[in-house]
Coordinates of C-alpha atoms and ligand atoms in Angstrom, one line a residue:
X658 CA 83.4 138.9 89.3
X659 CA 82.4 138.2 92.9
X660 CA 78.9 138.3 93.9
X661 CA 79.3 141.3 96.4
X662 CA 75.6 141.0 98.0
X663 CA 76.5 137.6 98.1
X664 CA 80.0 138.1 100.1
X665 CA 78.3 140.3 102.4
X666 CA 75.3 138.1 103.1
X667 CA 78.2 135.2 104.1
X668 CA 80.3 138.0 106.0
X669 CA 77.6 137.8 108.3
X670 CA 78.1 133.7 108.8
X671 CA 80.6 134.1 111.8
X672 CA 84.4 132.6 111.0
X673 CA 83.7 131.8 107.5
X674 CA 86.2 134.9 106.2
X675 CA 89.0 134.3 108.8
X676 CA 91.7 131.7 110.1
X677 CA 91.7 130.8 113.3
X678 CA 95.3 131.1 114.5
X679 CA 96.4 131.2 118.4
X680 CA 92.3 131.7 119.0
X681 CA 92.2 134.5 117.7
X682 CA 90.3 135.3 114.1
X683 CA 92.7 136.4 111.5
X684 CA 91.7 137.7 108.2
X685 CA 95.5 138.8 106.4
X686 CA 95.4 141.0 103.5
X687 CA 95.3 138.2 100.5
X688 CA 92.1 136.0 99.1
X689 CA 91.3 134.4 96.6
X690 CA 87.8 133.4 94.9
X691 CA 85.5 130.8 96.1
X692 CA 83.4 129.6 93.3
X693 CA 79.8 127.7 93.2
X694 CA 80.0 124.7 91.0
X695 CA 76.2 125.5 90.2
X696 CA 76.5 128.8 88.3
X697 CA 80.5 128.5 87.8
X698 CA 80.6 132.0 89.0
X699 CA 82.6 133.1 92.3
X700 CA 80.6 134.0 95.2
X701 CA 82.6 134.6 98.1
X702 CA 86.7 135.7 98.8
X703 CA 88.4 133.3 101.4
X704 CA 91.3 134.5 103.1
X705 CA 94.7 133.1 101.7
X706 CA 97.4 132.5 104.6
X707 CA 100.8 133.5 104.2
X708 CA 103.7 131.8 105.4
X709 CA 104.2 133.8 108.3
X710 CA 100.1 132.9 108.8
X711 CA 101.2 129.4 108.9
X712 CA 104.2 130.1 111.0
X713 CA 102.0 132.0 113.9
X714 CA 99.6 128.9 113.5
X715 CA 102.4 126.6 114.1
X716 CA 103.8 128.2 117.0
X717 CA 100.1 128.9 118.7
X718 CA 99.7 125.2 117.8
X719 CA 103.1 124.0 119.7
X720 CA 102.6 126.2 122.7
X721 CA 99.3 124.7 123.7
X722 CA 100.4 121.5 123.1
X723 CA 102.2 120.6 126.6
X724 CA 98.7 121.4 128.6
X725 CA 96.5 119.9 126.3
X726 CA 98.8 116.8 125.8
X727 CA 98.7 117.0 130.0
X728 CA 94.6 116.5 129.9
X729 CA 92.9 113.3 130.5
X730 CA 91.4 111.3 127.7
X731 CA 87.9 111.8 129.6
X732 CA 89.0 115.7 129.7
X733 CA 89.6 116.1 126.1
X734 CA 86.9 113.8 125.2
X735 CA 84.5 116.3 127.1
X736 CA 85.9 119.3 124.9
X737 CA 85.4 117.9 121.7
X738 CA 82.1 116.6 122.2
X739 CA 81.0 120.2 123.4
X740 CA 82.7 121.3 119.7
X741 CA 80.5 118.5 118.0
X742 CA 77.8 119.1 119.4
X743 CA 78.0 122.8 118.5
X744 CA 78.7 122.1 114.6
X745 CA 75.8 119.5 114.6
X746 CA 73.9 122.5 116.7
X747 CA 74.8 125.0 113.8
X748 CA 74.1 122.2 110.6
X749 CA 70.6 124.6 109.7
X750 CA 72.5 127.6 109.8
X751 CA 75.5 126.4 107.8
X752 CA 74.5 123.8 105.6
X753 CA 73.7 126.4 102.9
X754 CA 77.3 127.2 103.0
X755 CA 78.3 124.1 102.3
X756 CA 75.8 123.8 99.4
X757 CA 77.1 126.9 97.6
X758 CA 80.6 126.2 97.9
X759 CA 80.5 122.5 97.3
X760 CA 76.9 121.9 95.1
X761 CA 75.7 119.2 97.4
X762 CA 72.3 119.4 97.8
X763 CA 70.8 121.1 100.6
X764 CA 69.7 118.4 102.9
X765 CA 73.1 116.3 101.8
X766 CA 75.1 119.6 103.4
X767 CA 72.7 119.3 106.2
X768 CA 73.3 115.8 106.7
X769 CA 77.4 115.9 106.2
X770 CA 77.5 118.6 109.6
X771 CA 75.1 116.9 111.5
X772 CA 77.0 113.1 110.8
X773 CA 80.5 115.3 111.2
X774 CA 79.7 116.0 115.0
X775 CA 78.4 112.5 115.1
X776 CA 81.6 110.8 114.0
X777 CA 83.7 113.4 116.2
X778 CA 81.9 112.1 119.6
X779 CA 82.3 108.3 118.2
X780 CA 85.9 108.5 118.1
X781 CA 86.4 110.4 120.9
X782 CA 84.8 107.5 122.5
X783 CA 87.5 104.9 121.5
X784 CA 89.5 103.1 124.4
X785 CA 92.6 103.9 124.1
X786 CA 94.1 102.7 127.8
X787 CA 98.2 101.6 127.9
X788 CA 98.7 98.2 127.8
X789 CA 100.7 95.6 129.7
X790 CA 102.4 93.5 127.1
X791 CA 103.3 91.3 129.6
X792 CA 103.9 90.8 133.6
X793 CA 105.2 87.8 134.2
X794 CA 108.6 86.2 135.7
X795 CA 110.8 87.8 132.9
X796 CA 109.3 91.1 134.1
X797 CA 107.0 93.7 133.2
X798 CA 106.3 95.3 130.2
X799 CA 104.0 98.0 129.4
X800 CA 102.7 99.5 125.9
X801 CA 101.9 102.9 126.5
X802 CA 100.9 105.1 123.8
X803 CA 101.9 109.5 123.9
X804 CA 100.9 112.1 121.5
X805 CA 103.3 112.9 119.3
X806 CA 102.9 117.1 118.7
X807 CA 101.9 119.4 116.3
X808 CA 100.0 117.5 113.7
X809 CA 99.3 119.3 110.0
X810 CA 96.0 118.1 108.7
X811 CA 95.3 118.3 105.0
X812 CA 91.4 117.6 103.9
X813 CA 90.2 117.4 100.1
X814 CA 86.7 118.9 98.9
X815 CA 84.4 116.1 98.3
X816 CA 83.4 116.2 101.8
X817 CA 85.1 119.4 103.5
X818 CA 84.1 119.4 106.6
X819 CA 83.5 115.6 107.7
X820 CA 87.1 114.3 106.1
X821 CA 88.4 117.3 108.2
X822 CA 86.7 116.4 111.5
X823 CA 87.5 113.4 111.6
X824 CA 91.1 114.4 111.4
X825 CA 90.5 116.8 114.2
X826 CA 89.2 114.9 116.8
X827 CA 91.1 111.7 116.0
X828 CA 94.4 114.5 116.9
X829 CA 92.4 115.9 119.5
X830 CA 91.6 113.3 121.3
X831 CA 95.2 111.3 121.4
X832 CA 96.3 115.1 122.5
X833 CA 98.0 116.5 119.2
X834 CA 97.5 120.1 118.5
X835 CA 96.3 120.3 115.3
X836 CA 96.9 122.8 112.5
X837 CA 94.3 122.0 109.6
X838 CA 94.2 123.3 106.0
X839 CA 90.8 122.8 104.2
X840 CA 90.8 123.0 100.0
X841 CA 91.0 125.7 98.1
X842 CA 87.7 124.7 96.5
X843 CA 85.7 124.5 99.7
X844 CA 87.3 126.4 102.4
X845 CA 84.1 128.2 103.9
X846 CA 82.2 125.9 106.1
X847 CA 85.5 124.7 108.1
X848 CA 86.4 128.4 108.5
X849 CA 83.5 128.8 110.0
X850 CA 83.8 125.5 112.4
X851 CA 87.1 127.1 113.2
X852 CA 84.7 130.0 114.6
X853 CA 82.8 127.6 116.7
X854 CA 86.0 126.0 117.9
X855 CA 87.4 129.2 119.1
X856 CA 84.7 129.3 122.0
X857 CA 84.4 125.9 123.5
X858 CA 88.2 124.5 122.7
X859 CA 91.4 126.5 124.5
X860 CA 93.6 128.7 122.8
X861 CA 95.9 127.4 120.0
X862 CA 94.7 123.9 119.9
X863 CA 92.8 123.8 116.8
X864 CA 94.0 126.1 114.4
X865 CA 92.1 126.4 111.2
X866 CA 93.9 128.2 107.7
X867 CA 92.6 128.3 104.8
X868 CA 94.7 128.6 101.4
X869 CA 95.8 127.1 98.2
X870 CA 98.2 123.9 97.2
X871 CA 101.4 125.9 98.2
X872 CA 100.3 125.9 101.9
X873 CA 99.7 122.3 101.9
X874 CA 103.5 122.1 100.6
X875 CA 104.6 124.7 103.3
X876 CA 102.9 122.4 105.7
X877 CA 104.4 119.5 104.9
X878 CA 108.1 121.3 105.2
X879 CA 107.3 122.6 108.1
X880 CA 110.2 121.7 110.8
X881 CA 107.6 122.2 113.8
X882 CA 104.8 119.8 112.4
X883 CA 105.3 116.8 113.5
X884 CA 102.7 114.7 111.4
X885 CA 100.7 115.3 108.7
X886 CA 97.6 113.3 108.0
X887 CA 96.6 114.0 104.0
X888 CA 93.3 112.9 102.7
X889 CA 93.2 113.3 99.0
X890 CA 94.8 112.1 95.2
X891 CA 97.9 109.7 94.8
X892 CA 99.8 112.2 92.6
X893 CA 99.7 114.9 95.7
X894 CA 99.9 112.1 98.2
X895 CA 103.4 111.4 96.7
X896 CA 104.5 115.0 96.9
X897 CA 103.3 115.0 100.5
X898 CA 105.4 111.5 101.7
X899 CA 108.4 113.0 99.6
X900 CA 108.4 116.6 101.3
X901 CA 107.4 115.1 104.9
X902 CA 110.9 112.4 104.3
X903 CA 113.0 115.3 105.1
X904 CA 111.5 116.1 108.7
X905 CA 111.0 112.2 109.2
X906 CA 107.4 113.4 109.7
X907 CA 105.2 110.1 110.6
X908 CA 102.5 110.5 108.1
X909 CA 99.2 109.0 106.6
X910 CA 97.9 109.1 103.4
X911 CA 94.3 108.6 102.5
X912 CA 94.1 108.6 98.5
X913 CA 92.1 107.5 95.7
X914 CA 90.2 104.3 94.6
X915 CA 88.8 102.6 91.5
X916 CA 86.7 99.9 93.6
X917 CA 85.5 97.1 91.7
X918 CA 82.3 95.3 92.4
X919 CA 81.5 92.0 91.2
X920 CA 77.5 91.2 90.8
X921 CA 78.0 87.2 91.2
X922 CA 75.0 84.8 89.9
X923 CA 73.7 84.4 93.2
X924 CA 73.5 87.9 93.9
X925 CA 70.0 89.8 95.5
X926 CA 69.8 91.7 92.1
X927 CA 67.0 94.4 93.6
X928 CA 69.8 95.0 97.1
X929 CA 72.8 95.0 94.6
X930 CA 71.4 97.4 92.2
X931 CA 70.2 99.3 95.2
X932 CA 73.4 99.6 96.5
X933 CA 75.6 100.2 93.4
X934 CA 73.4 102.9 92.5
X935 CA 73.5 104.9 96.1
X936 CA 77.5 104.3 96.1
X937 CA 78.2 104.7 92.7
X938 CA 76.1 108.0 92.3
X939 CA 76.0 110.1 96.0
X940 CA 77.8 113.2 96.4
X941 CA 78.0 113.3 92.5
X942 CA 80.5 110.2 92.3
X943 CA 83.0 112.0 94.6
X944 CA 83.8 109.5 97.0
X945 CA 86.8 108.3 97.6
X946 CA 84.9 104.7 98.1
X947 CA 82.4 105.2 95.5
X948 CA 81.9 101.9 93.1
X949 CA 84.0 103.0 90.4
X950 CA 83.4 100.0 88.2
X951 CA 81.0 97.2 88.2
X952 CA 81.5 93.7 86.9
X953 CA 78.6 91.5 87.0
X954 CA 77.9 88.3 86.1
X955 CA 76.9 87.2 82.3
X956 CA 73.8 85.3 83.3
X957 CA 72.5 87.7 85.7
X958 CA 74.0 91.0 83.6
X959 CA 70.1 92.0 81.6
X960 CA 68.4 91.6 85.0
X961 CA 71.1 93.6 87.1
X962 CA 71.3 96.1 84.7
X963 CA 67.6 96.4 84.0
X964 CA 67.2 96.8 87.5
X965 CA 70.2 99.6 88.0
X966 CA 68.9 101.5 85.2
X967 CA 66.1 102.3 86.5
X968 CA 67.2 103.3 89.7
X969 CA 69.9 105.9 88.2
X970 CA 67.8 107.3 85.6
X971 CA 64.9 108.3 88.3
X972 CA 68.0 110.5 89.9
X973 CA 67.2 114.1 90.1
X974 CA 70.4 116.6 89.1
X975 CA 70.1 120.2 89.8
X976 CA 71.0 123.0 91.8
X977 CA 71.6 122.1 95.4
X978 CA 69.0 125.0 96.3
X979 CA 66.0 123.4 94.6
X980 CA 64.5 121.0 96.7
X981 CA 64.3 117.4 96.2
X982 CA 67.8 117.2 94.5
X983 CA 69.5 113.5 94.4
X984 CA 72.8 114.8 92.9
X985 CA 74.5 118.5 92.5
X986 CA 77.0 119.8 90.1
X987 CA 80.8 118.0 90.0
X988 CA 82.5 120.2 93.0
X989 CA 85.2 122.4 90.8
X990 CA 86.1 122.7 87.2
X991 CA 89.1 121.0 86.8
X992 CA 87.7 117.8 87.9
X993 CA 84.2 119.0 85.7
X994 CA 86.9 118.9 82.9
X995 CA 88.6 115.5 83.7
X996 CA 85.1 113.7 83.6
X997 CA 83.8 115.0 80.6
X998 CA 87.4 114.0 79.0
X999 CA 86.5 109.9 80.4
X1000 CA 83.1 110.6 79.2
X1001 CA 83.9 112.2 75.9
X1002 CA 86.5 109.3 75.3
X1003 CA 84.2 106.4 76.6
X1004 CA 81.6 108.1 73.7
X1005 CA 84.4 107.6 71.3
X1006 CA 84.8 104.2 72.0
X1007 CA 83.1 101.8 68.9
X1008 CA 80.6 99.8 70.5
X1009 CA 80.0 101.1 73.4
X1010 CA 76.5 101.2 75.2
X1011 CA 75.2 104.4 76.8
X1012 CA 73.0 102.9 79.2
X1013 CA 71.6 105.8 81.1
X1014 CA 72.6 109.7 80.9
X1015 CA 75.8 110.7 78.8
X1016 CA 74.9 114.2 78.2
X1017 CA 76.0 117.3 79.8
X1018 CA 73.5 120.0 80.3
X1019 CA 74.0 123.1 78.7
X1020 CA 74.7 126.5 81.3
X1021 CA 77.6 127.6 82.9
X1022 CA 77.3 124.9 85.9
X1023 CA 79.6 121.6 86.2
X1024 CA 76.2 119.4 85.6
X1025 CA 76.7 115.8 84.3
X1026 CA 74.2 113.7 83.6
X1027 CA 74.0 110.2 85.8
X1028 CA 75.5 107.9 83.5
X1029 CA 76.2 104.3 82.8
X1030 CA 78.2 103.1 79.8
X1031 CA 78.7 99.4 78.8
X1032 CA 81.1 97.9 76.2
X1033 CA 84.3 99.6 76.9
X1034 CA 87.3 97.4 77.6
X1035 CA 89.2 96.9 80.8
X1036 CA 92.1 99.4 80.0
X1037 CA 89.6 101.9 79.2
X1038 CA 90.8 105.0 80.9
X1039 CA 86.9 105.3 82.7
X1040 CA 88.0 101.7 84.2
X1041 CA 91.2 101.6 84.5
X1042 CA 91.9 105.4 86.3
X1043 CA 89.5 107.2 89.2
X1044 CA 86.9 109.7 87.3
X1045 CA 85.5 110.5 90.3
X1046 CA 82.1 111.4 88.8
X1047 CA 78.7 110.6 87.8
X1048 CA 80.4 107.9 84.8
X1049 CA 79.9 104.9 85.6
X1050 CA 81.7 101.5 83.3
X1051 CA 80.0 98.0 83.9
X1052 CA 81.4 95.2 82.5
X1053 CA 80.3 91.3 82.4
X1054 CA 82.4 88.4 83.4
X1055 CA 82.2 84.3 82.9
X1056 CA 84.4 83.1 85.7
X1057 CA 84.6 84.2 89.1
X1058 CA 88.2 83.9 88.9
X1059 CA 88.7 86.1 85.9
X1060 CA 86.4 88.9 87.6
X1061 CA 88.8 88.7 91.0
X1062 CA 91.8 88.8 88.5
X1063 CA 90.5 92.0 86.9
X1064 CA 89.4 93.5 89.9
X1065 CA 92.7 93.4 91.2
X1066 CA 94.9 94.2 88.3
X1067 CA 94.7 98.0 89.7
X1068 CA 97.4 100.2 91.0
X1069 CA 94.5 101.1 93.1
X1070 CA 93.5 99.3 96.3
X1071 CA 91.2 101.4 98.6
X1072 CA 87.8 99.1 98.6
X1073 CA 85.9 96.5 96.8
X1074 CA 82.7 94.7 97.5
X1075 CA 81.1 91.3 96.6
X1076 CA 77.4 90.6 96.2
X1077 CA 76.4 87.1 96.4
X1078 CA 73.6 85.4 98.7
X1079 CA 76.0 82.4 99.4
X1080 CA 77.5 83.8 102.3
X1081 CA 80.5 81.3 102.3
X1082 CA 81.3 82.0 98.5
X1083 CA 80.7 85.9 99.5
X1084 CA 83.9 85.6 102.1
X1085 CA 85.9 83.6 100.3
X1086 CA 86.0 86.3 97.4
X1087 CA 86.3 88.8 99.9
X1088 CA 89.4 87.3 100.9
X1089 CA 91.5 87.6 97.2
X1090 CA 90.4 91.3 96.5
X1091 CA 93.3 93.3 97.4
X1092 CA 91.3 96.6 98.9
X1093 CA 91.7 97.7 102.5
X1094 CA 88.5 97.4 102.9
X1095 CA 85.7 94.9 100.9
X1096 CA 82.0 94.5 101.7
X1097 CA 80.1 91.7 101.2
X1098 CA 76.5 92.8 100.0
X1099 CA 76.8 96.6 101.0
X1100 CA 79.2 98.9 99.9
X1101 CA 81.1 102.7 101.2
X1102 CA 79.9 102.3 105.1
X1103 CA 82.0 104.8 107.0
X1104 CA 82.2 103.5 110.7
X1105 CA 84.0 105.5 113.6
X1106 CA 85.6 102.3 114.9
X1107 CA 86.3 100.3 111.8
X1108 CA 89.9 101.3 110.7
X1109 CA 90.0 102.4 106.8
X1110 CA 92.5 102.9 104.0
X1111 CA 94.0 101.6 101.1
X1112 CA 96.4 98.9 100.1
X1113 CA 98.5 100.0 96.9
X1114 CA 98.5 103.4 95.7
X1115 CA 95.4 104.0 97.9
X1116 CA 96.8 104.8 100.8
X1117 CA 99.6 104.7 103.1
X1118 CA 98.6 103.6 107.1
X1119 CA 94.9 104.1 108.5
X1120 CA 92.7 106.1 110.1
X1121 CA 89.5 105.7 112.5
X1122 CA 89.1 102.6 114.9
X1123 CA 91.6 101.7 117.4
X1124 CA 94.5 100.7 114.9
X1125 CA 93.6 103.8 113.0
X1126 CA 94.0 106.8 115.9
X1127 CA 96.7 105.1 117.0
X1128 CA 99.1 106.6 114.2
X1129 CA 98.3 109.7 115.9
X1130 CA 100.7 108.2 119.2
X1131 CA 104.1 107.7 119.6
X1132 CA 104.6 104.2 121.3
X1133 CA 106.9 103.7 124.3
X1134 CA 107.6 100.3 125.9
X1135 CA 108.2 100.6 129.1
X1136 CA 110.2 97.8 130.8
X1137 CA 111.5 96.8 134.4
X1138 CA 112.6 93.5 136.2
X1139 CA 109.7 91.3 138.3
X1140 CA 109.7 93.5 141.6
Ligands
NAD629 P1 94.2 117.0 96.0 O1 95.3 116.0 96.2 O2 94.2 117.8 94.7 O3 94.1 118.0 97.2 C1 93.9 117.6 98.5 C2 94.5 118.6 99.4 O4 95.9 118.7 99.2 C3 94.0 120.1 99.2 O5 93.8 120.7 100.4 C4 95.1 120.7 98.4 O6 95.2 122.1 98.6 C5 96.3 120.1 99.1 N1 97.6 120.1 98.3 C6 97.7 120.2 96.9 N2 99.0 120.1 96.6 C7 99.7 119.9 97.7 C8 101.1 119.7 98.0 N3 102.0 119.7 97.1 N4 101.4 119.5 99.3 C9 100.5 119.4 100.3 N5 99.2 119.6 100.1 C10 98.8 119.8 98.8 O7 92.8 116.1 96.1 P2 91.3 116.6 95.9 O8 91.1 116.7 94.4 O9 91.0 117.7 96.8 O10 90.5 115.3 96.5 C11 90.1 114.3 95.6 C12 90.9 113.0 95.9 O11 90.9 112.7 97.2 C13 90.4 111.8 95.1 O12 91.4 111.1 94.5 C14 89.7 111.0 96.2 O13 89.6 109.6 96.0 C15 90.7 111.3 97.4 N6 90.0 111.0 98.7 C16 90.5 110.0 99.4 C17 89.8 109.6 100.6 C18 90.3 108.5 101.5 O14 89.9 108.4 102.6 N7 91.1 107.6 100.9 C19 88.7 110.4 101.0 C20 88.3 111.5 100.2 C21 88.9 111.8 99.0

């Protein structure tokens, strides 16, 4: 049952019940429930686009493209930096929003709206001038980079608005028109950024539907999108590159991860357990970058451990509406389900360790405890596969070389970190982990002009930085004789 003084109280949050399609707010005649992980119980109805929604969004999205694509970088940087500065403006009024659809705690929401506008103005900030390849006596040659349409953005839940942002002004800026789709499971908050966009960005640029899997799918058939960029799991990430094959879409894929970290001897215990702890347990586990396993070294393993312990069992799980929260409820049921199964089997396991946590509250909320478990084995499904959740497997290791080896032997690749205080040793493991991205003593930092993605099953192209935006362009050499 939905909440209905609860739908009404969020009626009055501007956008959050309608698409933004053409400019224009457009609430259709189909919803479907939005549910808060903390109670389990719906609390809101989001509009459900149709195809002919999606259509009307294309078409709004491909008719503003040829003036928007005609605007300056400096021009469209100046529009979507009034747009971020707008949803960091609103992050009081709609972080509690974002808490009831996705659990995070309330300052966490806060913090994702406020770092969302930050991120936008950062990218819009890259250079991204043509280039002369070369001018010399064989002639000139020039690099120069053009939009390439109507680009079809597909965000996850873990962090709705952020992952979609980022999508948005990396389009925006290399003058796409963008048509986004948010999750099912948190489609509220960018609804309601839609709303803001509506006044400060020109008709038909951004367009903003909300709806379930089969959108995504329409999407990525559409004839009139020209690129989609995905952020979510490798099974869908499949569907998406198969479906997008028949348009010759250009598309990017940013999927899952099972980053490894490897503790070596020489490793700052107290900054390692610091930072395995923040990574491996913020936003409930649900980052595509978390530490999803930990391999430390035998003659350091009682100390690190020791020292981790601590630090996860002093995390504080509840509601994201109580203050002084560290970690909410798992975002959805299905994936509440799917880490209880890795937990229930990892308990099943003889000989395994429950270091910290392993219980799940009682009540009708996705609560799991913050939880380490030691003892399982390498093809463990907890090690081996991405739970994406408060479970976290550490393992011990002799040789350096059989701890790369293991890390490695992953379909996964998206990141991996080392921590060691030999700085030397630090880069040269860096250097045989196959992960898109590895950090020596830190792990998970998300920087506007770094480019990120995975290697592997993680990931298909990148995003962010230079390289990154840049497979939001179409290149064109431009050549001509010595004059
Ligand atoms: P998901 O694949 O279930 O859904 C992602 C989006 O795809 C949703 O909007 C969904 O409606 C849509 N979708 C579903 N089926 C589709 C289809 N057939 N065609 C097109 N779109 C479709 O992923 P999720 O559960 O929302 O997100 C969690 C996953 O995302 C984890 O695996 C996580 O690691 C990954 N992730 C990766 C990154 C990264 O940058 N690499 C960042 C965040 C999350």
């Amino acid at each position: 049952m939905v909440d209905v003084v609860e739908r009404d109280r969020l009626q009055t949050i501007d956008g959050a019940k309608a698409h933004l399609i053409g400019g224009r707010l457009v609430q259709g005649e189909a919803f479907f429930e939005v549910v808060d992980p903390a109670t389990g119980a719906a609390f809101a109805l989001c509009p459900d686009a149709s195809q002919d929604d999606l259509n009307a969004a294309v078409a709004a999205a491909r008719g503003a493209f040829p003036a928007w694509a005609a605007l300056s970088y400096e021009e469209r940087r100046a529009m979507i930096g009034a747009l971020a500065e707008r949803i960091a403006g609103a992050a009081d009024d709609l972080a509690p929003l974002l808490m009831r659809e996705h659990g995070k705690p309330l300052e966490q929401a806060r913090m994702e709206l406020i770092l969302s506008g930050h991120h936008m103005i950062q990218l819009s900030a890259l250079d991204l001038r043509d280039e002369v390849l070369r001018d010399d006596e064989r002639g000139k040659v020039e690099l120069r980079y053009h939009p390439l349409g109507v680009v079809g953005a597909i965000a996850p839940w873990n962090f709705p608005v952020a992952l979609a942002m980022h999508k948005v002004a990396q389009a925006l800026y290399t003058g796409n028109t963008l048509v986004l789709k948010p999750s099912p499971f948190t489609p509220l908050t960018t609804l309601a950024v839609g709303r803001l966009a509506a006044d400060v960005l020109p008709a038909g640029v951004l367009n903003v539907v909300a709806g379930g899997n089969d959108l995504g799918a329409w999407m990525t058939a559409h004839p009139d999108i020209d690129k989609i960029s995905f952020t979510g799991s490798v099974a869908t990430g499949k569907k998406v590159m198969a479906s997008a094959a028949q348009t010759l879409k250009r598309v990017t894929l940013e999927l899952g991860g099972n980053d490894a970290t490897l503790v070596l001897d020489d490793a700052d215990l107290d900054l390692a357990a610091a930072g395995v702890a923040r990574s491996s347990f913020y936003n409930c586990g649900q980052i595509c970058m978390a530490i999803k396993r930990v391999y430390v070294a035998d003659g350091v393993r009682e100390a690190f451990l020791a020292k981790l312990v601590e630090k996860v069992s002093a995390l504080k799980v509840g509601p994201g509406t109580t203050p002084g929260m560290d970690m909410g409820p798992i975002q959805n049921k299905p994936q509440f389900e799917k880490v209880k199964a890795y937990l229930a089997q990892a308990l099943a396991t003889p000989d395994v360790q429950v270091l910290t946590g392993g219980k799940v509250p009682e009540g009708n909320g996705y609560f799991i405890e913050p939880t380490i478990i030691a003892g399982l084995s390498d093809d463990a499904p907890l090690v081996c596969e991405e739970q994406f959740g408060p479970v976290l497997p550490v393992l011990g290791f002799s040789s350096v070389e059989d701890a790369i080896a293991r890390a490695n032997d992953s379909r996964f690749g998206l990141g991996a970190s080392v921590w060691s205080r030999d700085a030397a040793r630090a880069r040269a493991v860096a250097g045989r982990l196959l992960a898109g991205t590895v950090w020596i003593n830190r792990h998970g930092l998300n920087e506007s002009d770094v480019p990120f993605g995975g290697m592997k099953d993680s990931g298909y192209g990148r995003e962010h930085g230079v390289l990154g935006i840049r497979s939001y362009q179409e290149l064109q050499v431009v050549s001509r004789p010595t004059s």
